[in-house]
């Protein structure tokens, strides 16, 4: 891409426990035998281009998510970007943590400074428990460690520290560092005179800003809705990972030495995972799900390897040097890693914008395939946000500034229509064999016991023994629970409101045929609905910054799928599902009994 652009207009390794995947990848094509990195020549560190840096004005700084959406089309191509704050904190992190938070202490994790050979026998613990420190105790230890290595108190260039880090990772055997990760709390001041503390960039409130869908999460989730602190020393590291549910992240550098960040753009995530699978992990260990299994291992946030592996296999990777007073933004599905240049204190939290929902759909599908427990209820957030958009658009009568003309509006409505079409089709399919029951809208988060999806709109459940719910993405055979009774279908009390919103969105024809035609989906069977529902359409996937030869074929794939879908629908004229005027079918209507009799009663008759 050439030199990074400078415009004037992070994140963290949250869970660092478990077995390590710090690896020495195989560099010979087609073999799983690990070989040593060629780190004698570390000039490859100069070949990694830098991500863009943005300098917002104080006026732009007053509206964080508006500013981020403005720079996203450009900045997302790099996976990460840096934002320099135009205002500084009046109270430093040390003051906040020692004065405003009395008796503040945190526990560190031990990290080994070495790469391991990846095989079936050798595993090392990435982060063993360390000791508890006060802020000043850990600062003294970190400075002592830095001096013992470099015989100075600072002033080294970032490129020098970077080379020393990777040299140590290659040749180290018994060295360790300590890192204070997952420290609950914030170093933003509560002082009303602190300009940064009272700004909207205070990470204690960032995830719940008005334009962030995470404001709808009704509970506190440390690290996702509430920030966490990361207090590091020389060579403290956060391993390669992508954010939970492909969320955005924001990392603020409060004080201390710099950090080096590496980022891989979201459009290159699949290529990144394939490279890790083939050249980092041993294929014998990950035989089942391929890239999905590599994603599972990377999600443990214990896989560390030098970014020259990406350079060797044509995966785009970029770099950022973060200093105090600077924010690092990571974009959806962007893998990132990094390390500290000395003692420092950072803080990070997740957030989302309206354009995140297609990524959230892709993340939800992947979590279900791997049966990973979700941390946020994607389906619930999508439905709630869609209902807010529906009510808002109903009040807008002017032909100017229509909500449906805006890209974020489409990013919410399109996945919502796919989701509702899936449920309408599935519920009608089940009408002859399941008992339909309504359930309270305040029943709390429900998780499918098979794939761990969140069941917000409808689910299967035995109303006698109240076994764990099952989402409608599964065909349950036999139709009976373990207690011998038939499952019932439970649906939300406000299902009619969700249907009405979907009908309204569809009539406005928000989804154009160049992506997914909603009207053509109405004749699809359940499997087709699942296919369309689970296909994410992230805004960078079809617009690779590299402009590869395959980009044109990727962009035309949805058109081919729509054509195939229409062809199948024409061939299935004998289907029992008929729609009038291309509107969504209603599960509850005036000409259909509210209770659908179950299969047992039909057999007895």
Coordinates of C-alpha atoms in Angstrom, one line a residue:
X1 CA 0.0 0.0 0.0
X2 CA 3.0 2.3 0.2
X3 CA 3.6 4.8 3.0
X4 CA 0.9 5.0 5.6
X5 CA -1.6 7.9 5.4
X6 CA -1.8 10.5 8.1
X7 CA -5.2 12.1 8.5
X8 CA -6.2 15.3 10.4
X9 CA -9.9 15.4 10.2
X10 CA -6.9 -2.1 21.5
X11 CA -6.6 -4.1 22.1
X12 CA -5.8 -6.5 24.6
X13 CA -5.3 -10.1 25.2
X14 CA -8.1 -10.4 27.6
X15 CA -8.0 -14.1 28.4
X16 CA -4.4 -15.4 28.7
X17 CA -4.8 -18.7 30.4
X18 CA -4.5 -22.3 29.3
X19 CA -1.9 -24.2 27.3
X20 CA 0.4 -22.3 25.0
X21 CA 0.5 -22.3 21.3
X22 CA 3.5 -20.0 21.1
X23 CA 5.0 -21.7 18.1
X24 CA 7.8 -22.2 15.7
X25 CA 5.8 -22.8 12.4
X26 CA 6.8 -25.0 9.6
X27 CA 8.1 -23.0 6.7
X28 CA 8.4 -25.8 4.2
X29 CA 5.4 -26.0 2.0
X30 CA 3.4 -29.2 2.5
X31 CA 5.1 -30.4 5.6
X32 CA 4.2 -30.3 9.3
X33 CA 7.8 -30.6 10.5
X34 CA 8.7 -27.5 12.5
X35 CA 11.7 -25.6 11.3
X36 CA 13.5 -22.6 12.9
X37 CA 12.7 -19.1 11.9
X38 CA 15.3 -17.2 10.0
X39 CA 15.7 -14.5 12.7
X40 CA 19.4 -14.0 12.2
X41 CA 18.4 -11.2 9.8
X42 CA 15.6 -9.2 11.4
X43 CA 15.4 -6.7 8.6
X44 CA 11.9 -8.0 7.9
X45 CA 10.7 -5.8 10.7
X46 CA 11.3 -2.8 8.4
X47 CA 9.1 -4.3 5.7
X48 CA 5.9 -4.1 7.7
X49 CA 4.0 -0.9 6.7
X50 CA 2.5 1.2 9.4
X51 CA -1.3 1.7 9.8
X52 CA -2.8 5.2 9.4
X53 CA -2.8 7.7 12.2
X54 CA -5.7 10.2 12.7
X55 CA -5.6 13.6 14.4
X56 CA -9.3 14.5 15.1
X57 CA -10.1 18.1 16.0
X58 CA -11.8 18.8 19.4
X59 CA -15.1 19.2 17.6
X60 CA -14.7 15.8 15.9
X61 CA -13.5 14.3 19.2
X62 CA -16.9 15.2 20.8
X63 CA -18.6 12.6 18.7
X64 CA -16.5 9.4 18.9
X65 CA -18.7 6.9 16.9
X66 CA -19.5 9.4 14.2
X67 CA -15.8 10.1 13.8
X68 CA -15.0 6.3 13.7
X69 CA -17.7 5.7 11.1
X70 CA -16.2 8.5 9.0
X71 CA -12.7 7.0 9.0
X72 CA -13.9 3.3 8.9
X73 CA -14.0 2.8 5.1
X74 CA -10.3 3.8 4.9
X75 CA -8.9 2.6 8.3
X76 CA -10.6 -0.8 8.2
X77 CA -8.4 -1.8 5.2
X78 CA -5.5 -1.9 7.7
X79 CA -7.3 -3.8 10.4
X80 CA -6.0 -1.4 13.0
X81 CA -5.5 2.4 13.2
X82 CA -4.2 4.9 15.7
X83 CA -6.0 8.0 16.9
X84 CA -4.1 10.8 18.7
X85 CA -6.3 12.5 21.4
X86 CA -6.5 16.3 21.1
X87 CA -7.0 16.5 24.9
X88 CA -4.9 15.1 27.7
X89 CA -5.9 13.6 31.0
X90 CA -5.4 16.0 34.0
X91 CA -4.9 13.2 36.4
X92 CA -2.4 10.5 35.4
X93 CA -3.1 6.8 35.8
X94 CA -0.8 6.4 38.8
X95 CA -2.7 9.1 40.6
X96 CA -6.1 7.6 39.8
X97 CA -5.2 4.1 40.8
X98 CA -3.3 5.0 44.0
X99 CA -5.5 8.0 45.2
X100 CA -9.0 7.4 43.8
X101 CA -8.8 3.7 44.2
X102 CA -7.4 3.0 47.6
X103 CA -5.7 -0.4 48.3
X104 CA -5.5 -1.1 44.6
X105 CA -3.6 -4.3 43.8
X106 CA -3.5 -6.6 40.9
X107 CA -2.2 -10.1 40.1
X108 CA 0.1 -10.8 37.2
X109 CA 0.6 -13.7 34.9
X110 CA 3.9 -15.2 34.0
X111 CA 4.7 -15.4 30.3
X112 CA 7.6 -17.5 28.9
X113 CA 9.9 -15.6 26.5
X114 CA 10.3 -18.3 24.0
X115 CA 8.7 -20.0 21.0
X116 CA 7.8 -23.6 21.3
X117 CA 7.9 -26.4 18.8
X118 CA 4.3 -27.4 18.1
X119 CA 3.8 -31.1 18.4
X120 CA 1.5 -33.5 20.2
X121 CA 3.8 -33.8 23.3
X122 CA 5.2 -30.4 24.0
X123 CA 2.9 -27.8 25.6
X124 CA 3.9 -25.0 27.8
X125 CA 1.9 -22.9 30.1
X126 CA 1.5 -19.4 28.6
X127 CA 0.4 -17.5 31.6
X128 CA 0.9 -19.0 35.0
X129 CA -0.2 -17.0 38.0
X130 CA 2.4 -14.5 39.3
X131 CA 2.3 -12.3 42.3
X132 CA 0.1 -9.4 43.6
X133 CA 1.5 -5.9 43.3
X134 CA 0.6 -2.4 44.0
X135 CA 1.0 -0.1 41.0
X136 CA 4.3 1.4 42.3
X137 CA 5.7 -2.0 43.3
X138 CA 5.2 -3.4 39.8
X139 CA 6.6 -0.2 38.3
X140 CA 9.8 -0.6 40.3
X141 CA 10.1 -4.2 39.2
X142 CA 9.6 -3.3 35.6
X143 CA 12.2 -0.6 35.6
X144 CA 14.7 -2.8 37.3
X145 CA 14.1 -5.5 34.6
X146 CA 14.6 -3.0 31.8
X147 CA 17.8 -1.6 33.3
X148 CA 19.3 -5.1 33.8
X149 CA 18.8 -5.9 30.1
X150 CA 19.8 -2.6 28.4
X151 CA 21.8 -0.9 31.2
X152 CA 19.8 2.3 30.7
X153 CA 16.5 3.7 31.8
X154 CA 15.0 4.2 28.4
X155 CA 15.5 6.1 25.2
X156 CA 15.8 3.1 22.9
X157 CA 14.2 3.2 19.5
X158 CA 11.1 1.2 18.8
X159 CA 12.8 -0.7 16.0
X160 CA 15.6 -1.7 18.4
X161 CA 13.2 -3.0 21.0
X162 CA 11.2 -4.9 18.3
X163 CA 14.3 -6.8 17.1
X164 CA 15.4 -7.6 20.7
X165 CA 11.9 -8.9 21.4
X166 CA 11.9 -11.4 18.5
X167 CA 15.5 -12.4 19.1
X168 CA 14.6 -13.2 22.7
X169 CA 11.5 -15.1 21.6
X170 CA 13.6 -17.2 19.2
X171 CA 16.6 -17.9 21.4
X172 CA 15.1 -17.7 24.9
X173 CA 14.8 -20.8 27.0
X174 CA 13.9 -20.0 30.6
X175 CA 13.2 -16.3 30.7
X176 CA 9.8 -15.0 31.8
X177 CA 8.0 -11.7 32.1
X178 CA 5.0 -10.7 34.2
X179 CA 1.9 -9.0 32.8
X180 CA -1.1 -7.7 34.6
X181 CA -3.9 -8.7 32.4
X182 CA -7.7 -8.7 32.9
X183 CA -7.4 -6.3 35.8
X184 CA -11.0 -5.1 36.4
X185 CA -11.3 -1.3 36.7
X186 CA -10.4 1.9 34.9
X187 CA -7.7 4.5 35.2
X188 CA -9.9 7.3 33.8
X189 CA -10.4 9.9 36.5
X190 CA -13.7 10.7 38.2
X191 CA -12.5 14.3 38.7
X192 CA -15.1 16.6 37.0
X193 CA -12.2 18.9 36.0
X194 CA -10.4 16.1 34.0
X195 CA -11.2 17.0 30.4
X196 CA -10.5 13.4 29.1
X197 CA -12.4 11.8 32.0
X198 CA -15.6 13.7 31.3
X199 CA -15.3 13.2 27.5
X200 CA -17.2 10.5 25.6
X201 CA -13.8 8.8 25.1
X202 CA -13.8 7.7 28.7
X203 CA -13.8 3.9 28.2
X204 CA -16.0 3.4 31.2
X205 CA -18.9 4.6 29.1
X206 CA -17.6 4.0 25.6
X207 CA -19.4 0.7 24.8
X208 CA -22.7 2.1 25.9
X209 CA -22.7 5.2 23.8
X210 CA -26.0 6.0 22.0
X211 CA -24.9 4.6 18.6
X212 CA -23.3 1.4 20.0
X213 CA -25.6 -1.7 20.0
X214 CA -23.8 -3.0 23.1
X215 CA -25.8 -0.4 25.1
X216 CA -28.7 -2.9 24.8
X217 CA -26.8 -5.6 26.8
X218 CA -28.6 -5.7 30.1
X219 CA -25.7 -6.9 32.2
X220 CA -22.1 -6.0 32.8
X221 CA -19.4 -8.0 31.0
X222 CA -15.9 -7.2 32.1
X223 CA -13.7 -6.5 29.1
X224 CA -16.6 -6.2 26.7
X225 CA -19.1 -3.7 28.1
X226 CA -16.8 -2.6 31.0
X227 CA -13.1 -1.8 30.5
X228 CA -10.1 -3.7 31.8
X229 CA -6.6 -2.6 32.7
X230 CA -3.4 -4.0 31.2
X231 CA -0.3 -3.2 33.2
X232 CA 2.9 -4.4 31.5
X233 CA 6.6 -4.5 31.6
X234 CA 9.4 -5.0 29.0
X235 CA 8.3 -7.7 26.5
X236 CA 4.9 -8.3 28.1
X237 CA 2.8 -9.6 25.2
X238 CA -0.7 -10.1 23.9
X239 CA -0.9 -13.1 21.5
X240 CA -2.6 -13.2 18.1
X241 CA -6.4 -13.1 18.5
X242 CA -9.6 -11.6 17.1
X243 CA -12.1 -9.9 19.3
X244 CA -15.0 -11.9 20.7
X245 CA -18.0 -11.9 18.3
X246 CA -15.8 -10.0 15.8
X247 CA -16.5 -6.8 17.8
X248 CA -14.5 -3.5 17.5
X249 CA -12.1 -2.8 20.3
X250 CA -10.5 0.4 21.6
X251 CA -7.3 0.6 23.6
X252 CA -6.1 3.7 25.4
X253 CA -2.4 4.1 26.4
X254 CA -2.5 5.9 29.8
X255 CA 1.2 6.1 30.6
X256 CA 4.6 4.5 30.3
X257 CA 6.6 2.9 27.5
X258 CA 5.3 2.4 24.0
X259 CA 3.6 -0.7 22.6
X260 CA 4.1 -2.4 19.2
X261 CA 0.9 -3.6 17.6
X262 CA 0.5 -5.9 14.5
X263 CA -2.8 -6.1 12.7
X264 CA -4.3 -8.2 9.9
X265 CA -7.3 -6.6 8.1
X266 CA -10.7 -8.4 8.4
X267 CA -10.8 -9.2 4.7
X268 CA -7.6 -11.2 5.2
X269 CA -8.8 -13.1 8.3
X270 CA -9.6 -16.3 6.4
X271 CA -6.2 -16.2 4.7
X272 CA -4.6 -15.6 8.1
X273 CA -6.3 -18.6 9.6
X274 CA -5.3 -20.9 6.7
X275 CA -1.7 -19.8 7.1
X276 CA -1.8 -20.4 10.8
X277 CA -3.3 -23.8 10.2
X278 CA -0.8 -24.9 7.6
X279 CA 2.4 -23.2 8.8
X280 CA 2.0 -22.8 12.6
X281 CA -0.1 -25.6 14.0
X282 CA 0.5 -29.2 13.3
X283 CA -2.4 -30.5 11.0
X284 CA -2.5 -33.7 13.0
X285 CA -3.7 -31.8 16.0
X286 CA -6.5 -30.0 14.1
X287 CA -8.0 -32.6 11.8
X288 CA -11.7 -31.9 12.3
X289 CA -12.8 -28.4 11.3
X290 CA -9.9 -26.8 9.5
X291 CA -10.1 -23.0 9.7
X292 CA -12.8 -23.2 12.3
X293 CA -10.6 -25.3 14.5
X294 CA -7.7 -22.9 14.0
X295 CA -10.1 -20.1 15.1
X296 CA -10.8 -22.1 18.3
X297 CA -7.2 -22.3 19.2
X298 CA -6.5 -18.7 18.3
X299 CA -9.5 -17.7 20.5
X300 CA -7.5 -19.0 23.5
X301 CA -5.2 -16.0 22.9
X302 CA -2.0 -18.0 23.5
X303 CA -0.6 -18.2 19.9
X304 CA 2.4 -16.0 19.4
X305 CA 4.6 -16.0 16.3
X306 CA 6.5 -13.3 14.4
X307 CA 4.5 -11.4 11.7
X308 CA 7.1 -12.3 9.0
X309 CA 5.2 -15.6 8.7
X310 CA 2.4 -13.5 7.2
X311 CA 4.8 -11.7 4.9
X312 CA 6.1 -15.0 3.7
X313 CA 2.6 -16.2 2.7
X314 CA 1.2 -12.9 1.3
X315 CA -1.1 -12.1 4.2
X316 CA -1.5 -8.3 4.6
X317 CA -0.1 -7.2 8.0
X318 CA 0.4 -3.7 9.4
X319 CA 2.1 -2.1 12.4
X320 CA 1.5 0.6 14.9
X321 CA 3.6 2.1 17.7
X322 CA 1.3 3.3 20.4
X323 CA 2.4 6.0 22.8
X324 CA 0.8 7.6 25.8
X325 CA -2.3 9.6 24.9
X326 CA -3.1 7.5 21.8
X327 CA -6.0 5.2 21.1
X328 CA -5.7 2.0 19.0
X329 CA -8.8 0.9 17.2
X330 CA -9.2 -2.7 16.0
X331 CA -11.9 -3.4 13.4
X332 CA -14.2 -6.4 13.2
X333 CA -12.5 -9.7 12.5
X334 CA -9.1 -8.1 12.4
X335 CA -6.5 -10.3 14.0
X336 CA -3.9 -8.5 16.1
X337 CA -1.0 -9.1 18.5
X338 CA 1.8 -7.0 20.2
X339 CA 4.1 -6.4 23.1
X340 CA 5.3 -3.7 25.5
X341 CA 8.6 -1.7 25.3
X342 CA 8.7 -1.3 29.1
X343 CA 6.5 -0.4 32.0
X344 CA 3.1 0.9 30.9
X345 CA -0.6 1.0 31.7
X346 CA -3.3 0.6 29.1
X347 CA -7.0 0.1 29.1
X348 CA -9.4 -1.5 26.7
X349 CA -13.0 -2.3 26.0
X350 CA -15.2 -3.5 23.2
X351 CA -17.8 -1.6 21.3
X352 CA -19.9 -1.9 18.1
X353 CA -21.5 0.3 15.5
X354 CA -24.5 -0.5 13.2
X355 CA -22.2 -1.8 10.5
X356 CA -21.0 -4.6 12.9
X357 CA -24.2 -6.7 12.6
X358 CA -23.1 -8.7 9.4
X359 CA -19.9 -9.5 11.3
X360 CA -21.9 -10.5 14.3
X361 CA -24.0 -12.9 12.2
X362 CA -20.8 -14.5 10.9
X363 CA -19.4 -14.7 14.4
X364 CA -22.6 -16.3 15.8
X365 CA -22.5 -18.9 13.1
X366 CA -18.9 -19.8 13.9
X367 CA -19.6 -20.0 17.6
X368 CA -22.5 -22.4 16.9
X369 CA -20.4 -24.6 14.6
X370 CA -17.7 -24.9 17.3
X371 CA -20.3 -25.0 20.2
X372 CA -18.6 -22.1 21.9
X373 CA -20.5 -20.3 24.6
X374 CA -21.5 -16.8 23.4
X375 CA -20.6 -13.8 25.5
X376 CA -23.2 -11.5 24.1
X377 CA -26.8 -12.3 22.8
X378 CA -26.4 -11.5 19.1
X379 CA -29.9 -12.4 18.1
X380 CA -31.4 -10.3 20.9
X381 CA -29.3 -7.3 20.0
X382 CA -30.3 -7.6 16.3
X383 CA -34.0 -7.7 17.1
X384 CA -33.9 -4.9 19.6
X385 CA -31.9 -2.6 17.3
X386 CA -34.2 -3.5 14.4
X387 CA -37.3 -2.6 16.4
X388 CA -35.7 0.8 17.4
X389 CA -35.0 1.5 13.7
X390 CA -38.5 0.4 12.7
X391 CA -40.1 2.8 15.3
X392 CA -37.7 5.6 14.3
X393 CA -38.3 5.2 10.6
X394 CA -42.1 5.1 11.1
X395 CA -41.9 8.6 12.5
X396 CA -39.9 10.0 9.6
X397 CA -42.3 11.3 6.9
X398 CA -39.9 13.5 4.9
X399 CA -38.5 12.3 1.6
X400 CA -35.2 13.8 2.6
X401 CA -32.7 12.0 4.9
X402 CA -34.7 8.8 4.8
X403 CA -33.2 6.2 7.2
X404 CA -33.4 3.5 4.6
X405 CA -30.9 5.4 2.4
X406 CA -28.2 5.1 5.0
X407 CA -25.7 2.2 5.0
X408 CA -26.0 1.5 8.7
X409 CA -29.7 1.1 8.3
X410 CA -29.2 -1.6 5.7
X411 CA -26.6 -3.3 7.8
X412 CA -29.2 -3.8 10.5
X413 CA -32.3 -4.5 8.4
X414 CA -30.8 -7.1 6.0
X415 CA -29.7 -9.6 8.7
X416 CA -32.9 -9.0 10.6
X417 CA -35.0 -9.9 7.5
X418 CA -33.0 -13.0 7.0
X419 CA -33.4 -14.0 10.6
X420 CA -37.2 -13.4 10.6
X421 CA -37.7 -15.3 7.3
X422 CA -35.9 -18.2 8.9
X423 CA -38.1 -18.2 11.9
X424 CA -41.3 -17.8 9.9
X425 CA -40.4 -20.7 7.7
X426 CA -39.3 -22.9 10.6
X427 CA -42.4 -22.2 12.7
X428 CA -44.8 -23.0 9.8
X429 CA -42.8 -26.2 9.1
X430 CA -43.4 -27.2 12.8
X431 CA -47.1 -26.3 12.9
X432 CA -48.3 -29.9 12.4
X433 CA -46.0 -31.6 14.9
X434 CA -45.4 -29.2 17.8
X435 CA -47.4 -27.4 20.4
X436 CA -47.0 -23.6 20.1
X437 CA -46.7 -21.7 23.3
X438 CA -46.0 -18.1 24.0
X439 CA -43.4 -17.1 26.6
X440 CA -42.7 -14.0 28.6
X441 CA -40.4 -11.4 27.0
X442 CA -38.5 -11.0 30.3
X443 CA -37.4 -14.6 30.7
X444 CA -33.7 -13.7 30.4
X445 CA -31.0 -15.1 28.2
X446 CA -31.7 -18.6 26.8
X447 CA -28.9 -20.8 25.3
X448 CA -29.4 -23.7 23.0
X449 CA -28.1 -26.9 24.7
X450 CA -26.8 -28.3 21.4
X451 CA -25.0 -25.4 19.7
X452 CA -25.1 -22.7 22.4
X453 CA -26.9 -20.1 20.2
X454 CA -29.0 -17.5 22.0
X455 CA -32.7 -18.3 21.5
X456 CA -34.4 -15.0 21.5
X457 CA -37.4 -15.3 19.1
X458 CA -38.3 -19.0 19.5
X459 CA -37.0 -22.3 20.8
X460 CA -38.1 -25.9 21.5
X461 CA -38.6 -27.0 25.1
X462 CA -40.4 -29.7 27.0
X463 CA -43.0 -27.9 29.1
X464 CA -43.2 -30.8 31.5
X465 CA -39.6 -31.4 32.6
X466 CA -38.3 -28.0 31.4
X467 CA -35.1 -29.5 29.9
X468 CA -32.7 -27.1 28.3
X469 CA -34.0 -25.2 25.3
X470 CA -33.1 -26.2 21.7
X471 CA -32.9 -23.6 18.9
X472 CA -34.8 -24.0 15.7
X473 CA -31.6 -24.5 13.7
X474 CA -31.8 -28.2 14.6
X475 CA -34.1 -31.0 13.3
X476 CA -34.9 -32.9 16.5
X477 CA -35.5 -36.6 15.8
X478 CA -37.3 -38.2 17.5
X479 CA -39.7 -35.5 18.4
X480 CA -39.7 -36.5 22.0
X481 CA -37.8 -35.2 25.0
X482 CA -35.8 -37.6 27.3
X483 CA -38.9 -37.7 29.5
X484 CA -40.9 -39.2 26.7
X485 CA -43.1 -36.2 26.0
X486 CA -43.2 -34.1 22.8
X487 CA -41.3 -30.8 22.6
X488 CA -43.3 -27.6 22.4
X489 CA -42.4 -24.5 20.5
X490 CA -42.1 -21.4 22.6
X491 CA -42.3 -18.0 20.9
X492 CA -42.0 -14.5 22.2
X493 CA -45.2 -12.6 23.2
X494 CA -44.2 -9.7 20.8
X495 CA -43.7 -12.0 17.8
X496 CA -46.4 -10.0 15.9
X497 CA -44.4 -6.7 16.4
X498 CA -41.3 -8.4 15.0
X499 CA -43.3 -9.6 12.0
X500 CA -44.8 -6.2 11.4
X501 CA -41.3 -4.6 11.5
X502 CA -40.0 -7.2 9.0
X503 CA -43.0 -6.6 6.7
X504 CA -42.4 -2.9 6.8
X505 CA -38.7 -3.2 6.0
X506 CA -39.4 -5.6 3.1
X507 CA -42.0 -3.3 1.6
X508 CA -39.4 -0.5 1.5
X509 CA -37.2 -2.9 -0.5
X510 CA -34.1 -2.1 1.5
X511 CA -32.2 -5.2 0.4
X512 CA -31.3 -4.8 -3.3
X513 CA -30.9 -7.8 -5.6
X514 CA -27.2 -7.2 -5.9
X515 CA -26.7 -8.6 -2.4
X516 CA -29.6 -10.7 -1.3
X517 CA -33.2 -10.4 -2.6
X518 CA -35.6 -10.7 0.3
X519 CA -38.5 -11.4 -2.0
X520 CA -36.7 -14.3 -3.6
X521 CA -36.1 -15.7 -0.1
X522 CA -39.8 -16.0 0.6
X523 CA -40.1 -19.1 -1.6
X524 CA -37.0 -20.8 -0.1
X525 CA -37.1 -23.8 2.1
X526 CA -35.6 -23.9 5.6
X527 CA -32.1 -25.0 4.4
X528 CA -32.0 -22.1 2.0
X529 CA -33.0 -19.7 4.8
X530 CA -30.2 -21.1 7.0
X531 CA -27.7 -20.7 4.2
X532 CA -28.6 -17.1 3.6
X533 CA -28.9 -16.3 7.3
X534 CA -25.5 -17.7 8.1
X535 CA -23.7 -16.0 5.3
X536 CA -22.1 -12.8 6.6
X537 CA -21.7 -10.0 4.2
X538 CA -19.0 -7.9 5.9
X539 CA -18.3 -4.6 4.2
X540 CA -14.6 -5.3 3.5
X541 CA -14.8 -8.9 2.4
X542 CA -15.6 -8.0 -1.2
X543 CA -13.3 -5.0 -1.3
X544 CA -9.8 -6.3 -0.6
X545 CA -7.3 -3.5 -0.5
X546 CA -4.9 -5.7 -2.4
X547 CA -7.3 -5.9 -5.4
X548 CA -6.5 -9.6 -6.1
X549 CA -7.6 -11.5 -9.1
X550 CA -10.2 -13.3 -7.1
X551 CA -12.0 -10.2 -5.9
X552 CA -14.3 -10.1 -8.9
X553 CA -15.4 -13.7 -8.4
X554 CA -16.0 -13.1 -4.7
X555 CA -18.2 -10.1 -5.4
X556 CA -20.3 -12.0 -7.9
X557 CA -21.0 -15.0 -5.7
X558 CA -24.1 -13.6 -4.0
X559 CA -25.7 -13.0 -7.4
X560 CA -25.1 -16.6 -8.3
X561 CA -26.7 -17.8 -5.1
X562 CA -29.7 -15.6 -5.7
X563 CA -30.1 -17.0 -9.2
X564 CA -29.8 -20.6 -8.0
X565 CA -32.3 -19.8 -5.3
X566 CA -34.8 -18.5 -7.8
X567 CA -34.3 -21.5 -10.1
X568 CA -35.0 -23.9 -7.2
X569 CA -38.1 -21.9 -6.3
X570 CA -39.5 -22.2 -9.8
X571 CA -39.0 -25.9 -9.8
X572 CA -40.9 -26.3 -6.5
X573 CA -44.3 -24.9 -7.4
X574 CA -46.0 -27.7 -5.5
X575 CA -44.8 -26.3 -2.2
X576 CA -47.4 -25.7 0.5
X577 CA -46.1 -22.3 1.4
X578 CA -47.8 -19.5 -0.5
X579 CA -47.3 -15.8 0.1
X580 CA -49.5 -13.0 -0.9
X581 CA -48.0 -9.8 -2.3
X582 CA -44.5 -10.8 -1.2
X583 CA -45.1 -10.4 2.6
X584 CA -43.8 -12.4 5.5
X585 CA -46.1 -15.2 6.6
X586 CA -47.6 -14.8 10.0
X587 CA -47.3 -17.4 12.7
X588 CA -50.2 -16.0 14.6
X589 CA -53.2 -14.7 12.5
X590 CA -56.9 -14.2 13.0
X591 CA -57.8 -17.2 10.7
X592 CA -55.5 -19.7 12.4
X593 CA -56.0 -21.1 16.0
X594 CA -53.5 -19.7 18.4
X595 CA -52.6 -23.2 19.7
X596 CA -51.2 -25.6 17.1
X597 CA -52.0 -29.1 18.2
X598 CA -49.1 -31.4 18.7
X599 CA -48.3 -34.6 16.7
X600 CA -49.5 -36.9 19.5
X601 CA -53.1 -35.5 19.4
X602 CA -53.2 -35.8 15.7
X603 CA -52.2 -39.5 15.8
X604 CA -54.8 -40.2 18.5
X605 CA -57.5 -38.8 16.3

